[in-house]
mmCIF file of C-alpha atoms and ligand atoms in Angstrom:
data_model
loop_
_atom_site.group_PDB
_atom_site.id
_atom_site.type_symbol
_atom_site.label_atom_id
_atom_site.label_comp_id
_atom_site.label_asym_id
_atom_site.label_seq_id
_atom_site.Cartn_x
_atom_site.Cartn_y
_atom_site.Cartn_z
ATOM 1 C CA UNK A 12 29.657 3.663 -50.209
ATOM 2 C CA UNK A 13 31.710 0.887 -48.617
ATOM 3 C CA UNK A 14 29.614 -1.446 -46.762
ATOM 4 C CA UNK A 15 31.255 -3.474 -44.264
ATOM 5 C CA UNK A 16 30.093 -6.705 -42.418
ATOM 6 C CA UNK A 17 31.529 -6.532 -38.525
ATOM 7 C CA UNK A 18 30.131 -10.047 -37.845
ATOM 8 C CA UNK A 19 26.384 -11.361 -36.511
ATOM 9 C CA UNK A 20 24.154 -8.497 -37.741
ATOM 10 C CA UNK A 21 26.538 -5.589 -37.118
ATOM 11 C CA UNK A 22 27.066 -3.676 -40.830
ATOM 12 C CA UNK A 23 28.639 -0.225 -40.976
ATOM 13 C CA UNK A 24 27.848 1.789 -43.815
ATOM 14 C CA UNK A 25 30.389 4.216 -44.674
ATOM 15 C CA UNK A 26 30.201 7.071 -46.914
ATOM 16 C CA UNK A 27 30.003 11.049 -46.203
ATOM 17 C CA UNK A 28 28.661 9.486 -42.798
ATOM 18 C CA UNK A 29 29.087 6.709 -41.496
ATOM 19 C CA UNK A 30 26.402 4.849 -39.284
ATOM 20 C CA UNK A 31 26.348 1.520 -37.435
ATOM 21 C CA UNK A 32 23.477 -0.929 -37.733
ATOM 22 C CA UNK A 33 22.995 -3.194 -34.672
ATOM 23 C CA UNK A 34 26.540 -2.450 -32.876
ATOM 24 C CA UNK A 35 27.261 -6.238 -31.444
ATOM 25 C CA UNK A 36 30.377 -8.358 -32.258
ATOM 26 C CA UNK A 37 31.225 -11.543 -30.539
ATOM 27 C CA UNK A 38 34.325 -10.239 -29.435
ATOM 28 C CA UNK A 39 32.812 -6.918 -28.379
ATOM 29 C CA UNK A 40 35.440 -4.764 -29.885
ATOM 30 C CA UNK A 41 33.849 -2.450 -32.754
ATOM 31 C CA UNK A 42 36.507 -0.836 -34.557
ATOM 32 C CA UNK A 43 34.246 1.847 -36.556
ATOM 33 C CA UNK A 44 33.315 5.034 -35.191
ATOM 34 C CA UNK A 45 29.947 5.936 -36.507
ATOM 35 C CA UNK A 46 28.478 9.175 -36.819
ATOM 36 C CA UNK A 47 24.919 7.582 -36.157
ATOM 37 C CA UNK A 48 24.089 4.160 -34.653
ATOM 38 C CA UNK A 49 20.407 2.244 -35.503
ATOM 39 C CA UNK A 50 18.686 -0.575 -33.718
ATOM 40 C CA UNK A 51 16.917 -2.627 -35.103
ATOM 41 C CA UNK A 52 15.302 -4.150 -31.796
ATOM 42 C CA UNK A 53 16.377 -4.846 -28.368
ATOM 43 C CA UNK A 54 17.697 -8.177 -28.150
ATOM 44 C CA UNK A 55 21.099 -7.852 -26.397
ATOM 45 C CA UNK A 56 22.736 -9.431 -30.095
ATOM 46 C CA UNK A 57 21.809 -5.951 -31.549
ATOM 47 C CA UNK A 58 21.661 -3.133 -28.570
ATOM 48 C CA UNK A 59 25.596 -4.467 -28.395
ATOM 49 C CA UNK A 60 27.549 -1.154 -27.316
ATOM 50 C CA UNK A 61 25.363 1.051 -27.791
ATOM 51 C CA UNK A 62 25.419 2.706 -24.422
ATOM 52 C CA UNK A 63 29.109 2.705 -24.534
ATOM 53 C CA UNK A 64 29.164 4.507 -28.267
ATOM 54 C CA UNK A 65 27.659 7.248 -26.949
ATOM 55 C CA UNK A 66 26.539 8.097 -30.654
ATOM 56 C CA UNK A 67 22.748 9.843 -31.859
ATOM 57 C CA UNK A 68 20.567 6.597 -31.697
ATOM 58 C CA UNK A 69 18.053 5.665 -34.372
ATOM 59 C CA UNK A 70 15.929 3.670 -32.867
ATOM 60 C CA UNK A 71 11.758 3.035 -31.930
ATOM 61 C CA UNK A 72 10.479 4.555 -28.959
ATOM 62 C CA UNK A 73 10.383 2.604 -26.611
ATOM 63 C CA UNK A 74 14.041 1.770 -26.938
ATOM 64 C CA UNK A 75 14.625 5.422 -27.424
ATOM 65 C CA UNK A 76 13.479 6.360 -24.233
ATOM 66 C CA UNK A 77 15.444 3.956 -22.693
ATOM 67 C CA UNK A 78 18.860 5.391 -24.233
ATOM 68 C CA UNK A 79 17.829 8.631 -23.503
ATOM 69 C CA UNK A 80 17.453 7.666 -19.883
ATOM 70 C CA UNK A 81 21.248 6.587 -20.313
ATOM 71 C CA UNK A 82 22.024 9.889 -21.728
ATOM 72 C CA UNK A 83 21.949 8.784 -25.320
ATOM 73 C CA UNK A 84 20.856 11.285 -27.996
ATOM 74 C CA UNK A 85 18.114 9.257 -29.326
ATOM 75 C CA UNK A 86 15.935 9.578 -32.249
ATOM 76 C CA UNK A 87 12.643 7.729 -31.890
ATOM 77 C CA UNK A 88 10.488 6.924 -34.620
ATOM 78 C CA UNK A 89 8.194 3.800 -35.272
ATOM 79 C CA UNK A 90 7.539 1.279 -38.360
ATOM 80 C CA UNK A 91 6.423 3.467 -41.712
ATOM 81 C CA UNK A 92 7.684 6.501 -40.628
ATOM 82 C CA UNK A 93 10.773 8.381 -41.839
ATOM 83 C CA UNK A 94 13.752 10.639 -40.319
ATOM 84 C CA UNK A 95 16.505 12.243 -41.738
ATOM 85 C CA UNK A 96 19.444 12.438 -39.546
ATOM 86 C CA UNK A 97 22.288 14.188 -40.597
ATOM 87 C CA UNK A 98 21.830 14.368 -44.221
ATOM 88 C CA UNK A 99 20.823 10.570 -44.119
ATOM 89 C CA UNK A 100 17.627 8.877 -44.465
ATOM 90 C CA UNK A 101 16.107 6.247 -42.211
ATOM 91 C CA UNK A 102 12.907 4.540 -42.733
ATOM 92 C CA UNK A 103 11.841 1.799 -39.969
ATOM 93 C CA UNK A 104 10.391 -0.752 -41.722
ATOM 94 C CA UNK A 105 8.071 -4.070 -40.357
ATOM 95 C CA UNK A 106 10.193 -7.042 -38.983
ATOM 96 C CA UNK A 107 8.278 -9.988 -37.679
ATOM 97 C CA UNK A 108 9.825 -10.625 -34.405
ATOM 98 C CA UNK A 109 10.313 -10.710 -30.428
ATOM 99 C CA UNK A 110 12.005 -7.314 -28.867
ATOM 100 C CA UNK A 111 12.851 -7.666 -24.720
ATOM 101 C CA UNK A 112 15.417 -4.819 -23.434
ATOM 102 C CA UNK A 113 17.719 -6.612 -21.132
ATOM 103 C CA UNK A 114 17.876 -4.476 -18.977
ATOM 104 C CA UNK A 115 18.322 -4.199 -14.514
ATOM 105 C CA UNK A 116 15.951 -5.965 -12.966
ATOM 106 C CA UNK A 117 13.891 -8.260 -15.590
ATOM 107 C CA UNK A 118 13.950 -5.279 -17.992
ATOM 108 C CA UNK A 119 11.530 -3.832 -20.411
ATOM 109 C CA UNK A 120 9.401 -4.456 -23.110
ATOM 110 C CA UNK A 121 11.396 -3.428 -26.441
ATOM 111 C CA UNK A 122 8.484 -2.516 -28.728
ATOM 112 C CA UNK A 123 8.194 -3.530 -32.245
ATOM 113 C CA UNK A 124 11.122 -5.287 -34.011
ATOM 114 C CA UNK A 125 11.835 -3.518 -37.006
ATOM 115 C CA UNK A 126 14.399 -3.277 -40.356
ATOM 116 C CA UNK A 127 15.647 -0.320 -42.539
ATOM 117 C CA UNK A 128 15.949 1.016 -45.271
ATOM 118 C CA UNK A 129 18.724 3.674 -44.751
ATOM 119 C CA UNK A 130 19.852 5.995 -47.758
ATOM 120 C CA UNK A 131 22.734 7.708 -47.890
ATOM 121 C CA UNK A 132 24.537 9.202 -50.682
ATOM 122 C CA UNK A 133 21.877 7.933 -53.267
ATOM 123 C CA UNK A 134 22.411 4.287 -52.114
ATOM 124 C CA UNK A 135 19.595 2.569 -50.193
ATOM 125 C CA UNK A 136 20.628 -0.554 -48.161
ATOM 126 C CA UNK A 137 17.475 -2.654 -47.063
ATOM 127 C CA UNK A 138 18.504 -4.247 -43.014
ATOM 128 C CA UNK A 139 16.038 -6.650 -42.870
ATOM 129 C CA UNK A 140 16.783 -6.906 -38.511
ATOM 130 C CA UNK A 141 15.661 -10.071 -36.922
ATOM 131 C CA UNK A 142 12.549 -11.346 -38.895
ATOM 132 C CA UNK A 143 10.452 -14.236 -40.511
ATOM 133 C CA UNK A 144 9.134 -13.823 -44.080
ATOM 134 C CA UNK A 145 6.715 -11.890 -45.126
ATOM 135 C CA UNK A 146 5.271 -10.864 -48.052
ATOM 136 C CA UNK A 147 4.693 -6.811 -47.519
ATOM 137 C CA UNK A 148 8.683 -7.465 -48.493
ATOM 138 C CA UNK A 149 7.751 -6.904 -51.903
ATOM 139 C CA UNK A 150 6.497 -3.391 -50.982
ATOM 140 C CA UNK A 151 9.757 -2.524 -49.358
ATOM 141 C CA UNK A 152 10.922 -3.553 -53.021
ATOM 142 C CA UNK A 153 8.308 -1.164 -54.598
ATOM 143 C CA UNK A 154 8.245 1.556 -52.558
ATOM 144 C CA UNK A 155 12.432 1.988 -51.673
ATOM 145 C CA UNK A 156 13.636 -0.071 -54.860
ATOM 146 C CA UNK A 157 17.024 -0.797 -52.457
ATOM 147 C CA UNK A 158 20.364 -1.793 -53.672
ATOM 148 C CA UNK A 159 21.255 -4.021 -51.385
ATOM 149 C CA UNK A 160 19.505 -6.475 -49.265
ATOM 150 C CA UNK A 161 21.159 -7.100 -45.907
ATOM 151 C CA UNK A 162 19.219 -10.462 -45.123
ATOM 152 C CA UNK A 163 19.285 -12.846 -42.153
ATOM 153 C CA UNK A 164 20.131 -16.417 -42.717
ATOM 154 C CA UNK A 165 20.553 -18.130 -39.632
ATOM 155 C CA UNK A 166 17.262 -19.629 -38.900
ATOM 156 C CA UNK A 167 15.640 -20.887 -35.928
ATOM 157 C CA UNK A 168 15.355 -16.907 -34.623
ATOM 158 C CA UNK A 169 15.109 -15.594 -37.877
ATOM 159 C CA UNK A 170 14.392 -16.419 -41.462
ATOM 160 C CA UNK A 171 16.485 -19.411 -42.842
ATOM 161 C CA UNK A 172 18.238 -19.830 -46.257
ATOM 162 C CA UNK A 173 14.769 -21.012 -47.822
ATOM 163 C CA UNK A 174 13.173 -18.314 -46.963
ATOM 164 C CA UNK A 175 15.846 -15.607 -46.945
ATOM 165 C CA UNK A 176 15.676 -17.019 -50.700
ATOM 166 C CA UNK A 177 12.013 -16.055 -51.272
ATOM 167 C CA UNK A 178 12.679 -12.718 -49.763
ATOM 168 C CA UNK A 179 15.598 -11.921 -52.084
ATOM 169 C CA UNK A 180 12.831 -12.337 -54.293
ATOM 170 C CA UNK A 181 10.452 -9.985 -52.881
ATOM 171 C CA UNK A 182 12.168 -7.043 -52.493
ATOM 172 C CA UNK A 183 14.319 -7.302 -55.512
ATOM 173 C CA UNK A 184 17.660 -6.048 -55.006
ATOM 174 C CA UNK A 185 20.278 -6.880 -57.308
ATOM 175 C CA UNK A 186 22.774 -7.470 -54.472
ATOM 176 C CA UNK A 187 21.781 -9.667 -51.355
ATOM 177 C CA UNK A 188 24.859 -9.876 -47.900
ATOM 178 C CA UNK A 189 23.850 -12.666 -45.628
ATOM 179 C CA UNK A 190 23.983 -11.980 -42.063
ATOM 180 C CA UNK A 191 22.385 -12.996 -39.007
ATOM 181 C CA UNK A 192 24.206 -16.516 -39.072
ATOM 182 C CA UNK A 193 27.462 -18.397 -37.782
ATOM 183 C CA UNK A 194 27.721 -16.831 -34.237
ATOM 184 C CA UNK A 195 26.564 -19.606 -32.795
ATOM 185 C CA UNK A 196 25.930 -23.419 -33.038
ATOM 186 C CA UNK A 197 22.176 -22.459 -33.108
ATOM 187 C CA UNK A 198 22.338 -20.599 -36.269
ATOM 188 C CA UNK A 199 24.632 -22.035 -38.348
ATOM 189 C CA UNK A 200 23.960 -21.750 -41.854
ATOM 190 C CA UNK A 201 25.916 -22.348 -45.473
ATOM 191 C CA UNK A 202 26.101 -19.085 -46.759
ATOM 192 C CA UNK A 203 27.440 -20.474 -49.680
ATOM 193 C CA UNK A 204 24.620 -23.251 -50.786
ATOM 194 C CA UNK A 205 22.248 -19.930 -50.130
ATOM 195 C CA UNK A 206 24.814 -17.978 -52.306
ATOM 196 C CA UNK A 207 24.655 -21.100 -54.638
ATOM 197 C CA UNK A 208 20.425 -21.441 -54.809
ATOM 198 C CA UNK A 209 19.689 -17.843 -55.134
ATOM 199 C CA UNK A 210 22.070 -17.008 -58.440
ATOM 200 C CA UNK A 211 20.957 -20.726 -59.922
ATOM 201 C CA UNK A 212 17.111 -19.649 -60.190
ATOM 202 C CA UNK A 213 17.294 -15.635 -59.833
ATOM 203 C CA UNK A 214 19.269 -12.956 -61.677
ATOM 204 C CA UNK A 215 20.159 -11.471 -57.946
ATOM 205 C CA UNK A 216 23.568 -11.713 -56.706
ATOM 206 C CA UNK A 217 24.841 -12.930 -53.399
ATOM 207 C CA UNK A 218 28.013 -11.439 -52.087
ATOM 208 C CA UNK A 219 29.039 -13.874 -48.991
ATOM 209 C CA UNK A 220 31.519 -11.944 -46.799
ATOM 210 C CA UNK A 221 33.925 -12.882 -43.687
ATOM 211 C CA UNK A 222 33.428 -10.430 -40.599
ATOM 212 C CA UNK A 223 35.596 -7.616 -41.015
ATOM 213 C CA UNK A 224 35.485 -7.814 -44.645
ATOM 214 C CA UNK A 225 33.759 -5.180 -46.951
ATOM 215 C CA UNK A 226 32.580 -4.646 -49.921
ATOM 216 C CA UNK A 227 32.114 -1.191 -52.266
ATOM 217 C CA UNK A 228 28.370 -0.194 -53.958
ATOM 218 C CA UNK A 229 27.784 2.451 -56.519
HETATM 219 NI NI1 NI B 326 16.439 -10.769 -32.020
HETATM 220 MN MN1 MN B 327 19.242 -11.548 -33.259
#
């Protein structure tokens, strides 16, 4: 599976199928084009394009319904739960954070924030979304046992480095990608010194990567 990092917390995952996490780059131009999209949450940093990829939508309801409004094929489903779309697995997982749909007027309240854990081909890639710490991480670990870790770093909205750190440790992949940081003066992080604290005290790996870049798993 190639796992590519398109920049804030946009990651395509690319294998038999590919799918699209949280479709929003700066620039606005996504270059994949994903058999399935997933949200994470509402904030406008995640929805991105996804009315204008026109793709089947994992996503919880109330954000579902929305899309579907817009003539999206959307898939709801809510935290715990489980859907298989196309051969690949999504399971919406607790995020501790804020969801508004900016939408017309002063839009819509975007349910529960939320992460996944999203298998395909026999790899399992853990998307934290936008979230603080918490410790029911280290059942993610125990129930999914994920390869990767797709973790935000940026602080201030999310988790930063110190905690990202700790929640490396609780769910226990062996490979962590930072995301979530360097968009904006407000969340600028050193993906490195994170890269840097986690190998000097865990046996987890960090793999920092430039937007655009990928990397390969399994
Ligand atoms: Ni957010
Ligand atoms: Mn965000």
């Amino acid at each position: 599976m190639k796992l590519t990092w398109l920049g804030h917390a946009c990651v395509a995952l690319e294998g038999t199928k590919s799918i699209l996490i949280d479709p929003f780059v700066p620039s606005g131009e996504i270059e994949i084009d994903p058999d399935i999209v997933a949200i994470t949450h509402a904030h406008g940093d995640h929805m991105g394009e996804v009315i204008a990829l026109k793709k089947t939508t994992v996503a919880n309801n109330e954000i579902a319904k929305y899309l579907a409004g817009k003539g999206i094929d959307a898939v709801d489903m809510n935290p715990g739960g489980t859907v298989e779309v196309e051969g690949v697995r999504f399971t919406m997982t607790q995020a501790i954070h804020s969801s508004w749909l900016e939408a017309e007027g002063p839009g819509y309240y975007g349910g529960l924030a939320a992460g996944f854990v999203i298998t395909l081909d026999g790899i399992s890639v853990y998307h934290a979304g936008d979230t603080a710490l918490f410790s029911d991480m280290k059942l993610i670990g125990e129930l999914y046992h994920p390869d990767v870790a797709v973790l935000p770093i940026g602080g201030r909205f999310t988790m930063g480095p110190e905690e990202a750190m700790m929640a490396a440790q609780f769910v226990g992949a062996p490979l962590v990608v930072p995301v979530h940081y360097g968009t904006w003066p407000k969340i600028e992080q050193d993906p490195v010194a994170f890269k840097a604290a986690v190998e000097r005290t865990t046996d987890i790996r960090v793999t920092v990567i430039k937007p655009g870049e990928c990397i390969h798993i399994g």
